[in-house]
PDB file of C-alpha atoms in Angstrom:
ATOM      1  CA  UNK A   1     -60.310  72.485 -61.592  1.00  0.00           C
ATOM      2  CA  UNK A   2     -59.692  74.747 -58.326  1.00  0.00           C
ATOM      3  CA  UNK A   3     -59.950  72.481 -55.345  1.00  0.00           C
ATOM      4  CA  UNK A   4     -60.465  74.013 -51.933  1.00  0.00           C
ATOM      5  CA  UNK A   5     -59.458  71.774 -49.557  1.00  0.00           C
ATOM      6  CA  UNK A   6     -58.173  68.450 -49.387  1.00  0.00           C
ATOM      7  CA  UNK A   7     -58.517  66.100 -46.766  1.00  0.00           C
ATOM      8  CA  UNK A   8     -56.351  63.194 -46.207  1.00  0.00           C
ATOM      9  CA  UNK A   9     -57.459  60.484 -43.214  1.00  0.00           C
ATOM     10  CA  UNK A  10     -54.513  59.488 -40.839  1.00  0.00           C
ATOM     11  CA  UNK A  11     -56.562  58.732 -37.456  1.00  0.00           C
ATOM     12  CA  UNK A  12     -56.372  55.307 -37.733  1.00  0.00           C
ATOM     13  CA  UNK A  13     -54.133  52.200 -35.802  1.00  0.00           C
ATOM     14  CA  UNK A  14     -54.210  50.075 -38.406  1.00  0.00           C
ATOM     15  CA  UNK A  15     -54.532  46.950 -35.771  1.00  0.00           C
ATOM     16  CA  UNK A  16     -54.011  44.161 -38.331  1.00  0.00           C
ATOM     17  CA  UNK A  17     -50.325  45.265 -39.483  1.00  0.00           C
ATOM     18  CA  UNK A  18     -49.591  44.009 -35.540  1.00  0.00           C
ATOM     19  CA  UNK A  19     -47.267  47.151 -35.293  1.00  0.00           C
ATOM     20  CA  UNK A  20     -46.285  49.627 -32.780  1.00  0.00           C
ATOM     21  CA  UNK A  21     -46.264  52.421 -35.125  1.00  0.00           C
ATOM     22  CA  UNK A  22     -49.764  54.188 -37.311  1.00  0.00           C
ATOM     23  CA  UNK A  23     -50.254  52.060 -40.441  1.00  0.00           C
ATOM     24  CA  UNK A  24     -49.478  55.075 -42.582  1.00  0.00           C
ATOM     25  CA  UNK A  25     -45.997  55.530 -41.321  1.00  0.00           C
ATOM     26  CA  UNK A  26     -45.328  52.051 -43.102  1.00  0.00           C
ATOM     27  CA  UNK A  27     -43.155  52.441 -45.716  1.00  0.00           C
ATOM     28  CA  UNK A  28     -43.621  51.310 -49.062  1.00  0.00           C
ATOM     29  CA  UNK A  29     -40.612  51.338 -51.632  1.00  0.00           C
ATOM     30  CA  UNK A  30     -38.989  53.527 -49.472  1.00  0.00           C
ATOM     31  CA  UNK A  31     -41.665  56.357 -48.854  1.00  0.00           C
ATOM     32  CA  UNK A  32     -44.301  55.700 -46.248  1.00  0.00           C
ATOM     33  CA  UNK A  33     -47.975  55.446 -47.222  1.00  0.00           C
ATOM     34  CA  UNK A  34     -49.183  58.844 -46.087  1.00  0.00           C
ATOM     35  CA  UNK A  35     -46.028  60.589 -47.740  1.00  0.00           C
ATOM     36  CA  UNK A  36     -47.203  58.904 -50.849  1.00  0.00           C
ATOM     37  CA  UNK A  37     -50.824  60.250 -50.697  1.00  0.00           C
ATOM     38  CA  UNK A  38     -49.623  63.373 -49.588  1.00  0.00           C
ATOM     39  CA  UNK A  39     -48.003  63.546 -53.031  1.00  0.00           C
ATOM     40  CA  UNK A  40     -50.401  62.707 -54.712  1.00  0.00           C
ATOM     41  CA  UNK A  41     -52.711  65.109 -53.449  1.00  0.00           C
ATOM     42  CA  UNK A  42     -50.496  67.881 -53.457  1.00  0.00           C
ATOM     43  CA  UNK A  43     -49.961  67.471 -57.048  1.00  0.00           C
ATOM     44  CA  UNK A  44     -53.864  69.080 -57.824  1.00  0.00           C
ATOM     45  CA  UNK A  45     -52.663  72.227 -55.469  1.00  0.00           C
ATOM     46  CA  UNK A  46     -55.984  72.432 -52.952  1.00  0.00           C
ATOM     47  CA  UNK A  47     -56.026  75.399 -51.393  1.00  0.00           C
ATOM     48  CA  UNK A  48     -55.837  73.700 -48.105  1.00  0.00           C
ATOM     49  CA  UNK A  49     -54.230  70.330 -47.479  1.00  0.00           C
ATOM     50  CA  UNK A  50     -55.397  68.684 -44.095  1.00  0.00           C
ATOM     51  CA  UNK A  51     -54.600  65.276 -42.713  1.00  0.00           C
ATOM     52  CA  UNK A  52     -56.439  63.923 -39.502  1.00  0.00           C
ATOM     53  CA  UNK A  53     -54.711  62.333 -37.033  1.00  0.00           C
ATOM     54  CA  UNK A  54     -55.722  60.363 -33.772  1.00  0.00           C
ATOM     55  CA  UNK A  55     -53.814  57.283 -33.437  1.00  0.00           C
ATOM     56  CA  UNK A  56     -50.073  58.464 -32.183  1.00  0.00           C
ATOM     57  CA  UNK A  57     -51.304  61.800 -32.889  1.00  0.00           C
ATOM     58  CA  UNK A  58     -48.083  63.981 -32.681  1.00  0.00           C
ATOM     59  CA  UNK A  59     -45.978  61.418 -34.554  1.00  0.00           C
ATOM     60  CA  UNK A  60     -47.961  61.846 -37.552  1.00  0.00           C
ATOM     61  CA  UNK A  61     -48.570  65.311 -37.594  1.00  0.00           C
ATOM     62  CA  UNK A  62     -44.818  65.667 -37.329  1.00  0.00           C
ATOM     63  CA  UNK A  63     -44.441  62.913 -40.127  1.00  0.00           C
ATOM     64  CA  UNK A  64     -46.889  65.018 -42.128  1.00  0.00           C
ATOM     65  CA  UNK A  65     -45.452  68.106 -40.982  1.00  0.00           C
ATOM     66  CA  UNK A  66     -41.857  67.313 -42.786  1.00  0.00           C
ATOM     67  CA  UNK A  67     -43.458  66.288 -45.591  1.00  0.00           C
ATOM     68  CA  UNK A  68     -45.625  69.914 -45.950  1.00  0.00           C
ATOM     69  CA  UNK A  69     -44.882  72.727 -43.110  1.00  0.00           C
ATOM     70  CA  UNK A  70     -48.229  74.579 -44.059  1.00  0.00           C
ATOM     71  CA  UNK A  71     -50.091  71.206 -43.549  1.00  0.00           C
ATOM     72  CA  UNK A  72     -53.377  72.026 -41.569  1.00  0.00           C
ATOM     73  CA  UNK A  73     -53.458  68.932 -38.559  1.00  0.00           C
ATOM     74  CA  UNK A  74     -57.055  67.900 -38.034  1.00  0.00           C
ATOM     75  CA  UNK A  75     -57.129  65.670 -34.284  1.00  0.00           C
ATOM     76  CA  UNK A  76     -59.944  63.785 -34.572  1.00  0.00           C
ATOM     77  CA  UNK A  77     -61.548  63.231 -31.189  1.00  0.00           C
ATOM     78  CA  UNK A  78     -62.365  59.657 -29.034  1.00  0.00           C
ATOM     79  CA  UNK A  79     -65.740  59.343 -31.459  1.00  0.00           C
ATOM     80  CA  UNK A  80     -64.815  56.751 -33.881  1.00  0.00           C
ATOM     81  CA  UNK A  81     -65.167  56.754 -38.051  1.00  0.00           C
ATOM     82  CA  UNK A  82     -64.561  58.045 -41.392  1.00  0.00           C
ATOM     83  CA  UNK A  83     -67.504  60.215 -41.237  1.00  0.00           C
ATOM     84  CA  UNK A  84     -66.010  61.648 -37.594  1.00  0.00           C
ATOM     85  CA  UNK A  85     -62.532  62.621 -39.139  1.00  0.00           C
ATOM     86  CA  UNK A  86     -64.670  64.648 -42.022  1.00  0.00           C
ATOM     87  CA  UNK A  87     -66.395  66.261 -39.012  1.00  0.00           C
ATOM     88  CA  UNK A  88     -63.637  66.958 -37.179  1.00  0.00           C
ATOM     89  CA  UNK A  89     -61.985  68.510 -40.528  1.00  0.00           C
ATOM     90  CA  UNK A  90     -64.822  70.678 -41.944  1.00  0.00           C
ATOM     91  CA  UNK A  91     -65.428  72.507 -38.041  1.00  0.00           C
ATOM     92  CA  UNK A  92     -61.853  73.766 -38.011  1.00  0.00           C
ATOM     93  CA  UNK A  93     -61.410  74.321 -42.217  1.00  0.00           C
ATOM     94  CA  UNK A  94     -64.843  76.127 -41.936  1.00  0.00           C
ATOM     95  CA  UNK A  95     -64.225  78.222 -38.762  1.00  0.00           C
ATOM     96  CA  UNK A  96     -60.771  78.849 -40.474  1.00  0.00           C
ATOM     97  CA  UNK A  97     -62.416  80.181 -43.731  1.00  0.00           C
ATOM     98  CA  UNK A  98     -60.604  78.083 -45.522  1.00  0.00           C
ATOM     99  CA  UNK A  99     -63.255  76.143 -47.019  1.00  0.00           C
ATOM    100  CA  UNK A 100     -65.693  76.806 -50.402  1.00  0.00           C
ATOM    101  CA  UNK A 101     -65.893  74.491 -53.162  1.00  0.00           C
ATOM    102  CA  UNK A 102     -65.023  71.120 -53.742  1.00  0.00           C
ATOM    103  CA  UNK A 103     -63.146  69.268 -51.368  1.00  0.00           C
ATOM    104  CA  UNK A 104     -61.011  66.190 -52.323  1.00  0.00           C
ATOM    105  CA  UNK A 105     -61.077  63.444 -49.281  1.00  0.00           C
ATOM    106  CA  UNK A 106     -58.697  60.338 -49.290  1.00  0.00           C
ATOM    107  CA  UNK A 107     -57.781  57.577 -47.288  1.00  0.00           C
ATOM    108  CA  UNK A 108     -54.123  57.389 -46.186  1.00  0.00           C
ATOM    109  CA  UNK A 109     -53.505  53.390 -47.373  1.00  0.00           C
ATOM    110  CA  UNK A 110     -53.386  53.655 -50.615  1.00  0.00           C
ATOM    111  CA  UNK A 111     -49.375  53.550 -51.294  1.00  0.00           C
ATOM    112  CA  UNK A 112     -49.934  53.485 -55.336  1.00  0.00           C
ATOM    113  CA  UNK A 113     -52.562  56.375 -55.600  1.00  0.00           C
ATOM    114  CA  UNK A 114     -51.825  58.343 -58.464  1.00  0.00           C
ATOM    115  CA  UNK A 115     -52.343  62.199 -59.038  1.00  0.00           C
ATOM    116  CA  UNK A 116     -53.743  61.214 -62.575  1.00  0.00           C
ATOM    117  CA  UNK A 117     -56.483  59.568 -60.991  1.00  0.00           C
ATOM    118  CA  UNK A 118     -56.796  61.958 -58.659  1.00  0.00           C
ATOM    119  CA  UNK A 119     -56.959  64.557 -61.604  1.00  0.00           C
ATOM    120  CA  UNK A 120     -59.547  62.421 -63.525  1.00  0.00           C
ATOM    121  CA  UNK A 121     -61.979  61.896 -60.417  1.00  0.00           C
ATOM    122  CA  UNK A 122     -62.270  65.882 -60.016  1.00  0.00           C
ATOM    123  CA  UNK A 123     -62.469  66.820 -63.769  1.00  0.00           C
ATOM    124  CA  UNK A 124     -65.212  63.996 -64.000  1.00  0.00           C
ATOM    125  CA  UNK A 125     -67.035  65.334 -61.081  1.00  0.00           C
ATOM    126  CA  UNK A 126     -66.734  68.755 -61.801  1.00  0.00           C
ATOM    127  CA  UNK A 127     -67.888  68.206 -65.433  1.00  0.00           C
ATOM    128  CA  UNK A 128     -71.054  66.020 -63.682  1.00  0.00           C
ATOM    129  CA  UNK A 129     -72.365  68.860 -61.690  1.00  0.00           C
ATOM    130  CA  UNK A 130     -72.358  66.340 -58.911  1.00  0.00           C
ATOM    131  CA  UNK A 131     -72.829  67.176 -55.462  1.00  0.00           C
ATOM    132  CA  UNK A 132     -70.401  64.098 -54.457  1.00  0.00           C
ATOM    133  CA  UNK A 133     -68.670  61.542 -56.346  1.00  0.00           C
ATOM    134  CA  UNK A 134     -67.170  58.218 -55.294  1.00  0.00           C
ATOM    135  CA  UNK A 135     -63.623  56.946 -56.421  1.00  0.00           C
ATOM    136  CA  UNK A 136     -64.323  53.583 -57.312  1.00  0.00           C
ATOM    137  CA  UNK A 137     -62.759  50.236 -58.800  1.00  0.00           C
ATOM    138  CA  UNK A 138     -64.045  46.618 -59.808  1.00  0.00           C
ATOM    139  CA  UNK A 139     -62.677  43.954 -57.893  1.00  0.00           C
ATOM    140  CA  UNK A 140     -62.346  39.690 -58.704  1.00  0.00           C
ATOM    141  CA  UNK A 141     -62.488  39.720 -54.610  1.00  0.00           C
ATOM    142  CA  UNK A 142     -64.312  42.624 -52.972  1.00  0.00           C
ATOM    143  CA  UNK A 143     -63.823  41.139 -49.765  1.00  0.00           C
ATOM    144  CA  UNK A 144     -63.446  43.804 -46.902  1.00  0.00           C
ATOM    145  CA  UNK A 145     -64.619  46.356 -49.063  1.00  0.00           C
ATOM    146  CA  UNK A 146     -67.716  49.033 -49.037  1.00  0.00           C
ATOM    147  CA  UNK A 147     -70.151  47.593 -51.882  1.00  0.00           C
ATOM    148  CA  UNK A 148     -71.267  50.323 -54.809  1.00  0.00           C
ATOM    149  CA  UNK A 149     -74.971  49.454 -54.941  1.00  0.00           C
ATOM    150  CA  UNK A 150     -76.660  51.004 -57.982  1.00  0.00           C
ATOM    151  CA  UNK A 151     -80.548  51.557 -59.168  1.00  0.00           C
ATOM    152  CA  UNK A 152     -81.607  49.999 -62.577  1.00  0.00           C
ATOM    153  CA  UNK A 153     -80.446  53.190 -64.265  1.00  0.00           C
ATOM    154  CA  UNK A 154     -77.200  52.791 -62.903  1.00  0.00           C
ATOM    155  CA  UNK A 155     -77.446  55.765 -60.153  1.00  0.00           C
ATOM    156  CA  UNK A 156     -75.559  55.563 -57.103  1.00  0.00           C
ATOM    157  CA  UNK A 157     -77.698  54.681 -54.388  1.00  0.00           C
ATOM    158  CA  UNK A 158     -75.430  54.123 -51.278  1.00  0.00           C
ATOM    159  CA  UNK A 159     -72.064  52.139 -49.684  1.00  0.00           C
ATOM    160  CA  UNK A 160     -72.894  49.145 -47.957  1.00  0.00           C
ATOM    161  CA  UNK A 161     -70.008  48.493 -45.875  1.00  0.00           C
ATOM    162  CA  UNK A 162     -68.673  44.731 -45.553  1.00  0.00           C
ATOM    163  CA  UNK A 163     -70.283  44.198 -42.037  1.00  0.00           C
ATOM    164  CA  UNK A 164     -73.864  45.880 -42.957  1.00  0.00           C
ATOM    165  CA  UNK A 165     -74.249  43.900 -46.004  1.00  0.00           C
ATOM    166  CA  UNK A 166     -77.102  41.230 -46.994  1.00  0.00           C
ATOM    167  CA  UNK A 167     -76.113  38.104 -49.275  1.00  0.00           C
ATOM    168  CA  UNK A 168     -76.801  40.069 -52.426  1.00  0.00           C
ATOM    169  CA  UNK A 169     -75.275  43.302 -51.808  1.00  0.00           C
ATOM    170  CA  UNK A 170     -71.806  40.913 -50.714  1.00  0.00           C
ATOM    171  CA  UNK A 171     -71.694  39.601 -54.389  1.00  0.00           C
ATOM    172  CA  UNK A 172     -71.320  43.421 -55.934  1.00  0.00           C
ATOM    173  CA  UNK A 173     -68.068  43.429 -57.586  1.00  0.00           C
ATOM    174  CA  UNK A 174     -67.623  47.176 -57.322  1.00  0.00           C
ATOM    175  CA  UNK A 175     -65.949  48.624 -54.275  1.00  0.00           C
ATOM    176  CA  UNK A 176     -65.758  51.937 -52.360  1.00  0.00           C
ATOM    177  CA  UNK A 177     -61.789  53.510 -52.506  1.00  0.00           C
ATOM    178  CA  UNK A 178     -62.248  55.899 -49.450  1.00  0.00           C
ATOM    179  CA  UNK A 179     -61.650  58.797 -51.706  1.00  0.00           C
ATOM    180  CA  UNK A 180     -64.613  61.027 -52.686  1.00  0.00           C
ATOM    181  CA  UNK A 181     -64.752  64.657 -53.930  1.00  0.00           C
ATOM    182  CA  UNK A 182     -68.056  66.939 -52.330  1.00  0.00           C
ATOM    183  CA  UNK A 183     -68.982  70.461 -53.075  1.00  0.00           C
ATOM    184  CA  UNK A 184     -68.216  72.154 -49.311  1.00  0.00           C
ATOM    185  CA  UNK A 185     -72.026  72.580 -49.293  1.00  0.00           C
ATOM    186  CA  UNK A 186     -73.101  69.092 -49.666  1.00  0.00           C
ATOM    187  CA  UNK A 187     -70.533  67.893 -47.381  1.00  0.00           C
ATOM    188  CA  UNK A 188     -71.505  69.879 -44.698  1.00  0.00           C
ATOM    189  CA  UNK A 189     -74.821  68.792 -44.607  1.00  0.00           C
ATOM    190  CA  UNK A 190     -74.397  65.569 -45.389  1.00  0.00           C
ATOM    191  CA  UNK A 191     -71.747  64.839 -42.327  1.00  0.00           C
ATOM    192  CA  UNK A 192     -74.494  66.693 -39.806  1.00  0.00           C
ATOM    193  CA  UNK A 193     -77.070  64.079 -39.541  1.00  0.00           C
ATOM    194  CA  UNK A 194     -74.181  61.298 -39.336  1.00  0.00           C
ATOM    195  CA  UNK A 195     -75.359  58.195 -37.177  1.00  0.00           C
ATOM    196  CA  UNK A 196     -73.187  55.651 -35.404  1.00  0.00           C
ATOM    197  CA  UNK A 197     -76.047  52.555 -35.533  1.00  0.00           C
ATOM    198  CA  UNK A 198     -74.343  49.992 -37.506  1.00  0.00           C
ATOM    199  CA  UNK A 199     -72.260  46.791 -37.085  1.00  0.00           C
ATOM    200  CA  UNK A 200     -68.811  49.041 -36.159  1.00  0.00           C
ATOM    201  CA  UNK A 201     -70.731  51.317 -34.341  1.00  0.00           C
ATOM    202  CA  UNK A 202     -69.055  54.401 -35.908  1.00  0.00           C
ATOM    203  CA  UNK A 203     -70.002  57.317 -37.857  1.00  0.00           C
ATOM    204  CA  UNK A 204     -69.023  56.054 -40.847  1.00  0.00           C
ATOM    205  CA  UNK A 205     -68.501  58.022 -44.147  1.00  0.00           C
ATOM    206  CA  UNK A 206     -70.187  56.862 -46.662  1.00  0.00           C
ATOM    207  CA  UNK A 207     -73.476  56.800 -44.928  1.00  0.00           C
ATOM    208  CA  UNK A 208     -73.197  60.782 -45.931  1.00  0.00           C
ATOM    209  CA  UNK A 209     -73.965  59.858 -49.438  1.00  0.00           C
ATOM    210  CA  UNK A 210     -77.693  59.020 -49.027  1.00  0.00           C
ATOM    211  CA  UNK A 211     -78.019  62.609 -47.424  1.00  0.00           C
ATOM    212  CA  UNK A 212     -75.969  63.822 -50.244  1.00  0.00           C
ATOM    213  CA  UNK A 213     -78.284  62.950 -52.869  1.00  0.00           C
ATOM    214  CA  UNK A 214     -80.907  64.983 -51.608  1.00  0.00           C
ATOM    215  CA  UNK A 215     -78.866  68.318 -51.702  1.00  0.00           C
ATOM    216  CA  UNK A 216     -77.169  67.014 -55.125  1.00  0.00           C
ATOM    217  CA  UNK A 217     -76.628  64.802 -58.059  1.00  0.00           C
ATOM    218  CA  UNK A 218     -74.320  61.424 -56.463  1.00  0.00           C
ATOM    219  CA  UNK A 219     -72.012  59.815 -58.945  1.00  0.00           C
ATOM    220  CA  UNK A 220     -68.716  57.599 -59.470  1.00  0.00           C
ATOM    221  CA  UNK A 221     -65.824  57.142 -60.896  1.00  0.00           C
ATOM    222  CA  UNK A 222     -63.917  53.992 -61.674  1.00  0.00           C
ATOM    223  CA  UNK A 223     -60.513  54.375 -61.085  1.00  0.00           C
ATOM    224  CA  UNK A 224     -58.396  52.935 -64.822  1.00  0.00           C
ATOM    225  CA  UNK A 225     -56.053  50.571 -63.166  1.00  0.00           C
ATOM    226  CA  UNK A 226     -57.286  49.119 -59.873  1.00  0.00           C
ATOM    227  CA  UNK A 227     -54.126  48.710 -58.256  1.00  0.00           C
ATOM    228  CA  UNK A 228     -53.421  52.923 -57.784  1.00  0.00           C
ATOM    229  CA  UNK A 229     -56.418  52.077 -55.502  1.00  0.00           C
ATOM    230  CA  UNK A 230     -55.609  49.263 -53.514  1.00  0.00           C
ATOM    231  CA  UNK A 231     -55.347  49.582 -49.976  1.00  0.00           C
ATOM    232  CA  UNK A 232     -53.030  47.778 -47.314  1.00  0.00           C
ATOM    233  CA  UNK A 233     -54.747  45.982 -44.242  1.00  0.00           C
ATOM    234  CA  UNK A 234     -51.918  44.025 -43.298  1.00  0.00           C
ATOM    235  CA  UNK A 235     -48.489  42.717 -44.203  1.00  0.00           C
ATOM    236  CA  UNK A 236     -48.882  40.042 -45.985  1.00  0.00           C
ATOM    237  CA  UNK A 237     -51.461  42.458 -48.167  1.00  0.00           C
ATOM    238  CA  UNK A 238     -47.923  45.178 -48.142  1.00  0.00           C
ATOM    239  CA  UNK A 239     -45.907  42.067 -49.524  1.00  0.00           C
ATOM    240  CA  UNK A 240     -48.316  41.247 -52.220  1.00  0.00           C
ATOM    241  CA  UNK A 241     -48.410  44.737 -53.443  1.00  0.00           C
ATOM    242  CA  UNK A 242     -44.963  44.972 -53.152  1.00  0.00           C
ATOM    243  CA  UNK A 243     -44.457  42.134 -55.506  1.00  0.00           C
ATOM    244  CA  UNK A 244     -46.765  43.192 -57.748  1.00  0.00           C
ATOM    245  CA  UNK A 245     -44.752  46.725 -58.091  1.00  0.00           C
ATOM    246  CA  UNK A 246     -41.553  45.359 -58.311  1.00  0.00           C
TER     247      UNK A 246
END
């Protein structure tokens, strides 16, 4: 289970925890959210660990810097999205060589993330033969989430994001995590032909899967226990989970 790179997103503002500082340099039970994933991550040994950063760019570099002093820094340019981060990532890990074979990518708000899951989600995919698989988790509320939508036979089909959805995809119960495992080839076809016409107007990730399953087999992964998967928004969200930990 040799990963080659792992990518961890860190770009964003994270507007709705009404802070002055990146929503990943929030601390939860005394670590901050992208020390947590960084952990986490760390713990399959990729061959490269990378974390993009935009948003207060040199503060969490250097936050990610103290946590890992061989951590590559990815700065993501002014063109917004998931799917722009992974661009931004696989240039400089390709030009850098540094870059064959799957590559683990994960959102930075995830404070209870677990290398086991982690560890599960590649063994599964690499035992697939998929091209890409999705981390994801059944939710009571899926509210704000990406929606799974499936064929009749169960295949993956796409990620609807929240905003894009009709009235049927909204009442899918499963949910998109933000973390994904790709085989470096897939991935770097399935990022070029990345489009920005949707509701957010950004190149989003997950659009990458429908060009995915063209070069390879798409699957997913439910993570065991949803709440090593739930991501923070906001504070009141960070209270909740807090609670729930304690």
């Amino acid at each position: 289970m040799a990963l080659s790179a792992a990518i961890v997103l860190a770009a964003g503002e994270g507007t709705r925890m009404r802070s002055n500082k990146p929503k990943v340099l929030h601390a939860f039970a005394g670590k901050t959210f992208l020390n947590r994933v960084m952990d986490s991550v760390a713990a399959l040994n990729p061959d490269t660990l990378a974390v993009v950063v935009h948003f207060q760019a040199e503060r969490v570099a250097e936050a990610a810097r103290s946590y890992d002093e061989q951590v590559t820094i990815v700065n993501q340019d002014d063109i917004p999205g998931t799917g722009r981060a992974v661009q931004c990532a696989m240039a400089q890990l390709t030009e850098a060589g540094k870059v064959d074979g799957p590559v683990l990518i994960a959102a930075s708000d995830m404070p209870l993330l677990d290398s086991e899951t982690l560890h599960r989600l590649v063994e599964f995919h690499t035992a697939s033969g998929n091209g890409a698989t999705v981390l994801t988790t059944i939710l009571d509320d899926p509210t704000g989430y990406g929606r799974i939508i499936r064929d009749r036979e169960g295949n993956v089909l796409r990620i609807v994001e929240q905003k894009d959805a009709n009235r049927s995809e909204l009442a899918v119960q499963e949910v998109n995590t933000s973390v994904y495992v790709f085989e470096a080839s897939v991935l770097t076809e399935a990022i070029a032909g990345l489009k920005s016409n949707n509701a957010q107007g950004e190149f989003y990730l997950t659009d990458a899967l429908e060009t995915a399953k063209a070069a390879g087999k798409v699957g997913a992964f439910a993570a065991p226990d949803p709440l090593t998967v739930e991501g923070v928004n906001d504070r009141v969200q960070l209270a909740a989970l807090s609670k729930t930990y304690n």
